[in-house]
Every structure is written in C-alpha cells, then in structure tokens.
Short mmCIF file of C-alpha atoms in Angstrom, two decimals:
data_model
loop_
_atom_site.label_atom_id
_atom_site.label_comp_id
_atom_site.label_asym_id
_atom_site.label_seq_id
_atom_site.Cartn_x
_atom_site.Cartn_y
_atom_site.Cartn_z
CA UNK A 1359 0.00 0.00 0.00
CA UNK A 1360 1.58 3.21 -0.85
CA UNK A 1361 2.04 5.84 2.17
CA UNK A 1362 0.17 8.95 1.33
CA UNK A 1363 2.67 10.85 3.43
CA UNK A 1364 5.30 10.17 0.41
CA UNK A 1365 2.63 11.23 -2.23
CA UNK A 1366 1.79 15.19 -3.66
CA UNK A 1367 -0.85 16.55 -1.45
CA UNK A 1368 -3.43 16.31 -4.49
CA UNK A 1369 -2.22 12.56 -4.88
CA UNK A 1370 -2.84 11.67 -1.04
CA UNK A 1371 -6.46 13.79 -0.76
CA UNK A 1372 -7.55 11.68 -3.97
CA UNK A 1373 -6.25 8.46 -2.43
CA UNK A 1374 -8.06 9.64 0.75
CA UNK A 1375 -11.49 10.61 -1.01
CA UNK A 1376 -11.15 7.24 -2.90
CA UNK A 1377 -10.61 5.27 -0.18
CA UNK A 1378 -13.94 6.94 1.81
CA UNK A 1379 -15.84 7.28 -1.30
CA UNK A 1380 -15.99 10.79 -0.19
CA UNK A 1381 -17.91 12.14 -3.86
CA UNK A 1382 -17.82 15.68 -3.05
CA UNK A 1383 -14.13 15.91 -1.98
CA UNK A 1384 -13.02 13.79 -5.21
CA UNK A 1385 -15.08 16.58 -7.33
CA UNK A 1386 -13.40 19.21 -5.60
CA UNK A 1387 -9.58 17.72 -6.20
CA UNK A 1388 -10.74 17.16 -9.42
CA UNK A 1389 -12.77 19.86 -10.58
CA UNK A 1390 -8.95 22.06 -10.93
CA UNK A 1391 -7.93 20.44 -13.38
CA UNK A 1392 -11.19 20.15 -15.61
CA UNK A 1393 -9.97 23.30 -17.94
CA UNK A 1394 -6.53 21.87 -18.93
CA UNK A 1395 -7.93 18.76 -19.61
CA UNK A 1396 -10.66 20.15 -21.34
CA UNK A 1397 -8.16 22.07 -23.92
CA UNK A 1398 -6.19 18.90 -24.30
CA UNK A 1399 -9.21 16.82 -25.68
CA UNK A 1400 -9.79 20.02 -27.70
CA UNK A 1401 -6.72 19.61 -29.29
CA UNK A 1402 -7.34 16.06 -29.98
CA UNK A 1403 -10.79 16.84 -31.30
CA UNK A 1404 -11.05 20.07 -32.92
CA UNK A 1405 -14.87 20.78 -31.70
CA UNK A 1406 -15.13 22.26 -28.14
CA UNK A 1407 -18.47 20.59 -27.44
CA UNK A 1408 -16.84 17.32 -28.22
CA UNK A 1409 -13.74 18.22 -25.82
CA UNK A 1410 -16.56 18.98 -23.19
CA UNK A 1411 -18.14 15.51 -23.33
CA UNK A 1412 -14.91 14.06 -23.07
CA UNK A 1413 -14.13 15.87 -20.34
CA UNK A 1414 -17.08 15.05 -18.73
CA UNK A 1415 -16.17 10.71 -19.94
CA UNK A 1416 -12.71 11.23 -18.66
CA UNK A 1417 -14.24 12.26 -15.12
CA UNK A 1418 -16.51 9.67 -14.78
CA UNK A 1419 -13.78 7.03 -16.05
CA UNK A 1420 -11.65 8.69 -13.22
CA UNK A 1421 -14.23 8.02 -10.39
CA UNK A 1422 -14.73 4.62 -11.81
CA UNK A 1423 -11.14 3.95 -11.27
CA UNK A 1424 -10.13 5.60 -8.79
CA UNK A 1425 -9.54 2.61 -6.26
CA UNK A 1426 -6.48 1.61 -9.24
CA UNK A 1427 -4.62 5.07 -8.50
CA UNK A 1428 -2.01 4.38 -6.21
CA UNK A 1429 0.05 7.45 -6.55
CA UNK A 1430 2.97 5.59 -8.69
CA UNK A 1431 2.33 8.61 -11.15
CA UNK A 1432 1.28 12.00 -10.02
CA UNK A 1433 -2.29 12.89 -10.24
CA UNK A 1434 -2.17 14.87 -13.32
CA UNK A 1435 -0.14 12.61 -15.47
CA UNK A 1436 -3.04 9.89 -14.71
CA UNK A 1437 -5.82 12.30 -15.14
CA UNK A 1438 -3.85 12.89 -19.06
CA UNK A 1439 -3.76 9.46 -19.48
CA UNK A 1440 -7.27 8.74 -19.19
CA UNK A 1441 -8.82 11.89 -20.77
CA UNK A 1442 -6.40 10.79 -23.95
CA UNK A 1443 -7.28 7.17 -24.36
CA UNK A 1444 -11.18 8.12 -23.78
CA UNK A 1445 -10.48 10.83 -26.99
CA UNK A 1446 -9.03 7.84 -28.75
CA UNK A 1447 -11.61 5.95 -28.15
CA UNK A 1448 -14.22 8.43 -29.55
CA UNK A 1449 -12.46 8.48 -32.38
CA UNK A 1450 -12.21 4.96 -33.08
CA UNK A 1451 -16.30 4.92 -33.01
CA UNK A 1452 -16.49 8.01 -35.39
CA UNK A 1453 -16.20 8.01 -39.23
CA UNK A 1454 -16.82 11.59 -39.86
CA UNK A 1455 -13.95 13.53 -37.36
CA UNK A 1456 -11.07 13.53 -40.01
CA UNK A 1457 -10.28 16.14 -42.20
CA UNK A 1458 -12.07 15.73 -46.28
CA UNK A 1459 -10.60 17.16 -49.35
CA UNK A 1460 -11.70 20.39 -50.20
CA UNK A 1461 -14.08 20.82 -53.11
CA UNK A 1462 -11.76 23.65 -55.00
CA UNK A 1463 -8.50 23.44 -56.65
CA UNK A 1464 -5.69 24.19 -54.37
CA UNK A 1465 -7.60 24.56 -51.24
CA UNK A 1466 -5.99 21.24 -49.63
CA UNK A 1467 -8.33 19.87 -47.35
CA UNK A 1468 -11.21 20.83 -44.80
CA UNK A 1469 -11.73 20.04 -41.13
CA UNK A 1470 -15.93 21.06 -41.27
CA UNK A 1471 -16.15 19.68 -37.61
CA UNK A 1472 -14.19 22.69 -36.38
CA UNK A 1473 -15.12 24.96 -33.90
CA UNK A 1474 -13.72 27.90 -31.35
CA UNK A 1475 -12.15 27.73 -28.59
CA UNK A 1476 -13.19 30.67 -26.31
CA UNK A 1477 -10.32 32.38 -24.67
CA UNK A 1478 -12.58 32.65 -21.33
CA UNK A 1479 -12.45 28.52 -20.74
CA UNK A 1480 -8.98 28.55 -20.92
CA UNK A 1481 -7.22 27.76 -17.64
CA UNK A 1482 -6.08 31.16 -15.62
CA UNK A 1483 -2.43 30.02 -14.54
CA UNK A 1484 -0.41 30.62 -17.70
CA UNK A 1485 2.05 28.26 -15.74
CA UNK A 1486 -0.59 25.52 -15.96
CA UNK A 1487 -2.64 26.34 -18.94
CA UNK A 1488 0.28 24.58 -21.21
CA UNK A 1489 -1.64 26.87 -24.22
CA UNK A 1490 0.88 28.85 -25.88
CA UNK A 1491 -0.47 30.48 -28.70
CA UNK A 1492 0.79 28.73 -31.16
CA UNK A 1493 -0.70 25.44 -30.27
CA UNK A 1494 -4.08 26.89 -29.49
CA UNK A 1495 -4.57 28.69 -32.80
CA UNK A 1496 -6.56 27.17 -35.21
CA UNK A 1497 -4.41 26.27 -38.10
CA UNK A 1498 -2.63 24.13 -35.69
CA UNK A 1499 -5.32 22.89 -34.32
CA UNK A 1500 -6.61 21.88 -37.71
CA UNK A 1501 -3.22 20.64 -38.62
CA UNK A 1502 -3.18 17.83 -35.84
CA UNK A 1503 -6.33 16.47 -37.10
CA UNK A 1504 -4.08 15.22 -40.07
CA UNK A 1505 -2.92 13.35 -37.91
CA UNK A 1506 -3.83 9.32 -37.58
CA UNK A 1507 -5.14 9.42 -33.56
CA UNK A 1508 -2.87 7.59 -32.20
CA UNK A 1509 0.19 9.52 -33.32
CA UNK A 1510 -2.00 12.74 -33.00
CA UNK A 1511 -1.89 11.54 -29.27
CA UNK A 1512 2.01 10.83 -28.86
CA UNK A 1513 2.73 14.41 -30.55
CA UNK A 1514 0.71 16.41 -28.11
CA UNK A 1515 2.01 14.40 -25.51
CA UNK A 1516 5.48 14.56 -26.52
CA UNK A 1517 5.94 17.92 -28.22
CA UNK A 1518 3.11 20.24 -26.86
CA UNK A 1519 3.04 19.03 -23.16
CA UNK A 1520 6.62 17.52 -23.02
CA UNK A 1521 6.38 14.58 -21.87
CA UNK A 1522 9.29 11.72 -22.13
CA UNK A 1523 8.94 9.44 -24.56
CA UNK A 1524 8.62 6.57 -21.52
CA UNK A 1525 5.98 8.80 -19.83
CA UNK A 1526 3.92 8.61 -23.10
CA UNK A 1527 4.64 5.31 -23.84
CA UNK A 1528 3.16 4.16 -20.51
CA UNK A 1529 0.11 6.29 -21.01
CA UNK A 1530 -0.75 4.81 -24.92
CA UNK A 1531 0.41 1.52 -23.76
CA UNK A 1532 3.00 1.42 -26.77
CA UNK A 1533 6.60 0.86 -26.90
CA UNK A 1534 9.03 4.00 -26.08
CA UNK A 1535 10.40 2.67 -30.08
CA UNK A 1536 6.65 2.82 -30.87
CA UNK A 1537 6.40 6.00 -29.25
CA UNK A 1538 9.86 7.53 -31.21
CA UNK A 1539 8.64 6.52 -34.65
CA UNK A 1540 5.18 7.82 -34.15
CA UNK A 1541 6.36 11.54 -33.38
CA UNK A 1542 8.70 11.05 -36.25
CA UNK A 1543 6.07 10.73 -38.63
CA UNK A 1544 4.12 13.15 -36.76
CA UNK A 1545 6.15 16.26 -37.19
CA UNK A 1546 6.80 15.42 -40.84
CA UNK A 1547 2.67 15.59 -40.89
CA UNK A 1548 2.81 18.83 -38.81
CA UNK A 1549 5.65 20.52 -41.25
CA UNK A 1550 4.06 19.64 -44.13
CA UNK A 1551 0.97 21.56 -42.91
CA UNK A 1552 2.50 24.54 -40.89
CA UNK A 1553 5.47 25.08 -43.62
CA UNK A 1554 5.89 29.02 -42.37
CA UNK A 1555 4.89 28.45 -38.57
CA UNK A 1556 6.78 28.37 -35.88
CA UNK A 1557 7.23 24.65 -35.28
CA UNK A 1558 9.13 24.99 -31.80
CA UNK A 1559 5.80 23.92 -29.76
CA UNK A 1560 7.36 23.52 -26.08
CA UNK A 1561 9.15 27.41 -25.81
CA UNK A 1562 5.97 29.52 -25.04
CA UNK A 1563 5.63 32.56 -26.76
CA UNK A 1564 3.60 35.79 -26.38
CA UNK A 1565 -0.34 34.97 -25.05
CA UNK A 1566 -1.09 38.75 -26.62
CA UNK A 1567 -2.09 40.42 -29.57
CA UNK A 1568 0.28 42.57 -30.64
CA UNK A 1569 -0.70 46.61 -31.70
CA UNK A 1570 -1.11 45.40 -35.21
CA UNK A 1571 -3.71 42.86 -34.67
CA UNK A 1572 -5.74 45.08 -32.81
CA UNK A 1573 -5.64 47.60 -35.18
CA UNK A 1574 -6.69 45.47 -38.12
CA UNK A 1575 -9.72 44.27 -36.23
CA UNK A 1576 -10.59 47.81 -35.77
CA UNK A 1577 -10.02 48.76 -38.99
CA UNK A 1578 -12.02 45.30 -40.22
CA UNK A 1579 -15.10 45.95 -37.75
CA UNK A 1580 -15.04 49.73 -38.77
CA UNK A 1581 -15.34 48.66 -42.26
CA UNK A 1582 -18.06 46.54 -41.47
CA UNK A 1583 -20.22 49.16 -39.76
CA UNK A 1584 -19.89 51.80 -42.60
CA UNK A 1585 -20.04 49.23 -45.01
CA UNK A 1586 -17.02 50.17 -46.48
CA UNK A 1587 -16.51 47.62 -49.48
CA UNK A 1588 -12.84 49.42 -50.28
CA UNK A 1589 -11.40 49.46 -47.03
CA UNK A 1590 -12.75 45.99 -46.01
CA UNK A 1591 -10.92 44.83 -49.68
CA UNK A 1592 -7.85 47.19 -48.32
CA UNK A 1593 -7.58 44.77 -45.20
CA UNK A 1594 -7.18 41.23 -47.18
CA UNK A 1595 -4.62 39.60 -48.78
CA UNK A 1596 -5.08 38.61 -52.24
CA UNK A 1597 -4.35 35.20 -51.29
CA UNK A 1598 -6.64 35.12 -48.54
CA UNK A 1599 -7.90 31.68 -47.34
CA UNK A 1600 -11.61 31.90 -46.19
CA UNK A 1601 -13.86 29.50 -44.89
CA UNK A 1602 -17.58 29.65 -43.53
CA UNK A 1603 -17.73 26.32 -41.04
CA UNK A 1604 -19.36 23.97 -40.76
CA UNK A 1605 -19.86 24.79 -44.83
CA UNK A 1606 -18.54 23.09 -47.41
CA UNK A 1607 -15.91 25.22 -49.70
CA UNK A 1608 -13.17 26.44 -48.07
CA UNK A 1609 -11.70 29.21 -50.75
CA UNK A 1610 -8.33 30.42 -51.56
CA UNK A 1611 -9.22 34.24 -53.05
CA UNK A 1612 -8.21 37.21 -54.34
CA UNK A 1613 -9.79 40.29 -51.87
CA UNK A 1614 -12.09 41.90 -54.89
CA UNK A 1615 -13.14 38.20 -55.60
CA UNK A 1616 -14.09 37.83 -51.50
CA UNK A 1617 -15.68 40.93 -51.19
CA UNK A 1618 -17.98 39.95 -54.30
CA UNK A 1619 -18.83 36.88 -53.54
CA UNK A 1620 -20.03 38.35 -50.13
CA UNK A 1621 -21.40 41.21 -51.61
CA UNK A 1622 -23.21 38.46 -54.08
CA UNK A 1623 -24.53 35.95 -51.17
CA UNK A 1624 -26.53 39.29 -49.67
CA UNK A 1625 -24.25 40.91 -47.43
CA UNK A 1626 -24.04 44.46 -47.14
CA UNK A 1627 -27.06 44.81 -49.51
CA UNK A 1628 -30.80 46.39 -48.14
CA UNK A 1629 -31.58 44.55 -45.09
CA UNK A 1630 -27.80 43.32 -44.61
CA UNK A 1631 -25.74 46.32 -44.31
CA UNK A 1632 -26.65 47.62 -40.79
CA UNK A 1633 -23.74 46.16 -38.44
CA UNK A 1634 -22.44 46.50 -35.24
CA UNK A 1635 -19.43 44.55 -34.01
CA UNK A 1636 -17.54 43.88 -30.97
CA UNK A 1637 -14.19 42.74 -30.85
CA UNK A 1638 -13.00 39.46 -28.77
CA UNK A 1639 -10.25 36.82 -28.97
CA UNK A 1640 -10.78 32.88 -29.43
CA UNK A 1641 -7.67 30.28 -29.83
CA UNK A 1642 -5.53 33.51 -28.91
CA UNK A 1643 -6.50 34.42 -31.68
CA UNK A 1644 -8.16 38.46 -32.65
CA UNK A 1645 -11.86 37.93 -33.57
CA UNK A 1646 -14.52 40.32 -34.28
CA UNK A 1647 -18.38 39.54 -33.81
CA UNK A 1648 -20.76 40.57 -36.29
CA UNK A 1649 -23.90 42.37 -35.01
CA UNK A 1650 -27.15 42.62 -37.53
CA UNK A 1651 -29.59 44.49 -37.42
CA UNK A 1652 -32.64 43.65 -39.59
CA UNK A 1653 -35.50 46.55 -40.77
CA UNK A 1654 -37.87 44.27 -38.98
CA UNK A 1655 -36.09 44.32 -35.49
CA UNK A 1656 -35.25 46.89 -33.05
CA UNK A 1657 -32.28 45.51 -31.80
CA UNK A 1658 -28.84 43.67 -33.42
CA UNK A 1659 -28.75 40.23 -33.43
CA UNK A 1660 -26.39 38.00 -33.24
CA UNK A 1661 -24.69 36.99 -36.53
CA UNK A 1662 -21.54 35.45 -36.70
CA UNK A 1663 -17.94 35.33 -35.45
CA UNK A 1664 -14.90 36.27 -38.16
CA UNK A 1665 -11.55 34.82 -36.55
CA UNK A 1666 -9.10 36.34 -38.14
CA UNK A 1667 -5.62 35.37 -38.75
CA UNK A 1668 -3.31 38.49 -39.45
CA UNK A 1669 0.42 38.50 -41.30
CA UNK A 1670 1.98 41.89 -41.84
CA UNK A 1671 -0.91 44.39 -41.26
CA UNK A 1672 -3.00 42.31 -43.29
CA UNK A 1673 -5.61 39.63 -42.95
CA UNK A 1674 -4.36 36.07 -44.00
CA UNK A 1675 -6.85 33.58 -43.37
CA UNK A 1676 -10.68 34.61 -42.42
CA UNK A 1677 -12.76 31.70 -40.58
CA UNK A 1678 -16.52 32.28 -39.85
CA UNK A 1679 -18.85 30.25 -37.59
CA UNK A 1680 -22.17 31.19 -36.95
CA UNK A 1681 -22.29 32.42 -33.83
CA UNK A 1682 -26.16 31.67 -32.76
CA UNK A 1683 -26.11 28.07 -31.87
CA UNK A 1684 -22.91 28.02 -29.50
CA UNK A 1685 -23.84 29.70 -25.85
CA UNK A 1686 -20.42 28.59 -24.75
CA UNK A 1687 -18.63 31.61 -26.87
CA UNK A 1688 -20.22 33.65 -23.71
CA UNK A 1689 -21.64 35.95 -26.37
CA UNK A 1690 -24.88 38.18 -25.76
CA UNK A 1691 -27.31 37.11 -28.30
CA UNK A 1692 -28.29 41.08 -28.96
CA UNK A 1693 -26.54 44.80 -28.87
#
C-alpha cells in the first residue's frame, strides 16, 4: 500500500477521497484540473463541445477507477492518461472527425467539424494552462487532425506538453520505439501543414495580440459598420484563405473576388448592411463579432464570429462560424 505521506498533497487527498468514497471531496480535487484537460481533448478533437463531453467521460472514467490510483504517477499525469485514451476511443467509433478534401482546386483539405475555442475557458495560470499560442490557434489545431489518432496523441504528448517518450509510452500503452517513430512521422505531418509556422511547440511565446492585430480588427469591424466595401478589400490579402464552417468550400481568393462573392450571397445589400461589431479573442486568436440588425427588429442580433488570422498588417486567413447556436462563446445574443 503506498504511504500517502510520500505522495503530492493532491495525490494523497484523492487516495483519501477514494478510499472513503468521499464524492464531493473527489469533485473538488478534481474539478482544478477540468480546464486543462478540457483544452487537451480540444486539441485532440477540434470541436469544443466534443472536448466537453470528453471531459465530462474522462471524469466519470476517473471516479470509476479511482480505487487503481495508487500514486505511482502523479495525479495529473493519470488524469492525461485517461482523458487521452477516452479521446481515442471516440475516435475509433467516429467516421466523420477527419479532415475531407476540399471541393476547389488548391484549397488542400477541410476540417468542417471545427469549432472555437473561447479564450474565457482557458485555464487562468499561464504556468498551468500549457496553451501557448501557437498550439491553441486554429491552423494548428486543424493541422493535428491530419494526424492518424494515435500519433495525433504521442505528438501532443510529446511535443506540446513535453512529456518523455517513456511517460507517453506508458500512457498509450505502446513501446518508447513505438512511441519515437510515431512523433517522427508526426512532425513530418505537422511541417508539411505549418510550412511558415513556428514549429518549436514547447518554448511559449507571447499569449497577446500585438498593436497590429488590434488595429486590423478595428479597422475590419469599422469597415463593417460603414459598409465600407474598399477598405474591407484594403484589409485582405489577395491570397486570402476563407472559410464559412461547418460549410462546405473552403476558398483560396483574391480580396475583390471575397468581397464579391459576399457582396453576391446578400451581405451588405438592403436589409444586410446595418452592423455593429464587438471585438473578442478565441484560440488567442483576434476575432470580431458581427452584429445585424434587420428593418424588422429593433435591436442587433447576433450573426456570426470572423476569426481572423493576421500576417503583416493584413488579414491572412478569415474563418466564420455562426455564432447563434454556440452559448459557450459567452456571447450576448443582442446589442
């Protein structure tokens, strides 16, 4: 029997709520840790309402268990292993949560099961949160899921969280060789998919926008509320990548071509063009909230949420999700 007295104080209070089946105490040990875990089945999953069920599985699987933790491993490390192998096994039991090839020329391929990650649910301790930016934003996030699950697994493991290859051989049940070859393969995947990013996942960098970034979304929500085609055009690269999830057609476009085809699916035309926006950050990343108001309703509704990726004073990569039908953004449904 292991002494608790050698054990973590988490490690000996779960031990000691196992033991008494005290529920409430084994919530409350637990419960801190429900955000970190939370982003890691994100990152596994790529849809936040997916990482919250898991969260949820990986809890109950924990209080099912929880006469098998002995305190050989700290708390944390088994509270990871279990939240991974119960994303693995939701993947194993679901045909549609890989990426698709896109329907266009050139655009590569789609993840349509995407969705944001509100910067409010992520944990408060940047010392714990293990979310630097880069591996919170959602082209990485999309990358991973190119990623077979298993070896999506032993990459986060290894090269976002930094864990030994032993450590994450234990917790996949694989061989530390297994483990080696997997991440090979892995960041061959990853570099193939991030070829300008930063691929250096385990040195943090900056959590915040930078001057620029908040300017452009000013600029880009200003645009929107004068309905100002030009300087909305001015903002985009001509080689922006824009996608509307969870539609089909993710689009690789000039900025005259983008602003048309918006222009040409009814935005900013009579009943359209009266906007108000509020800015906001998901994945780390600068967002702004679109705001419509409709000549048959006082107030601005609720529209849709434009994350937007920004290189050089310029907007890169535009990704919209309709806003309405996810309360978890924290977003008031009017203005």
């Amino acid at each position: 029997m292991t002494d608790a007295r050698l054990l973590g104080d988490d490690e000996a209070a779960f031990i000691a709520a196992a033991r008494s089946n005290d529920a409430a105490q084994f919530a409350l040990i637990t419960e801190r840790y429900r955000r970190e875990l939370r982003v890691h089945c994100y990152r596994m999953l790529a849809n936040y309402e997916d990482a919250q069920d898991m969260t949820q599985e990986t809890f109950l699987r924990v209080w099912n268990k929880r006469e098998s933790f002995k305190g050989h491993a700290a708390l944390r490390t088994w509270l990871y292993r279990i939240a991974t192998n119960a994303c693995l096994d939701f993947l194993e039991k679901r045909n549609d949560r890989t990426p698709v090839p896109a329907e266009l020329p050139d655009a590569g391929s789609e993840v349509r099961y995407l969705q944001p990650y509100p910067d409010r649910m992520l944990p408060e301790d940047p010392q714990e949160s293990v979310v630097a930016r880069e591996t919170i934003e959602l082209a990485f996030i999309v990358a991973v899921q190119h990623l077979p699950p298993r070896q999506r697994a032993v990459f986060i493991l290894r090269d976002v969280l930094g864990w030994p290859a032993s450590k994450a051989a234990d917790a996949l049940e694989l061989t530390v060789a297994s483990v080696t070859s997997a991440l090979q393969r892995a960041r061959v995947t990853m570099r193939e998919q991030l070829p300008a990013r930063r691929l250096d996942w385990r040195s943090p960098a900056t959590h915040e926008l930078s001057d620029d970034e908040r300017g452009v979304v000013r600029s880009y929500m200003d645009a929107h509320e004068r309905n100002d085609l030009d300087g909305l055009m001015a903002l985009l690269r001509d080689d922006l990548r824009f996608a509307m999830l969870p539609d089909p057609g993710t689009l690789i476009v000039t900025a005259r071509d983008a602003v048309d085809g918006w222009v040409s699916g009814g935005l900013f035309q009579r009943g359209h063009d009266d906007w108000r926006c509020i800015a906001t950050t998901v994945n780390r990343m600068p967002a702004a909230v679109l705001y419509l108001r409709t000549p048959d309703n006082p107030e601005y509704r609720l529209f849709n949420i434009a994350i937007l990726h920004i290189v050089d004073g310029k907007i890169a990569e535009l990704t919209g999700f309709d806003a309405t039908d996810k309360p978890w953004l924290g977003l008031p449904a009017a203005l």
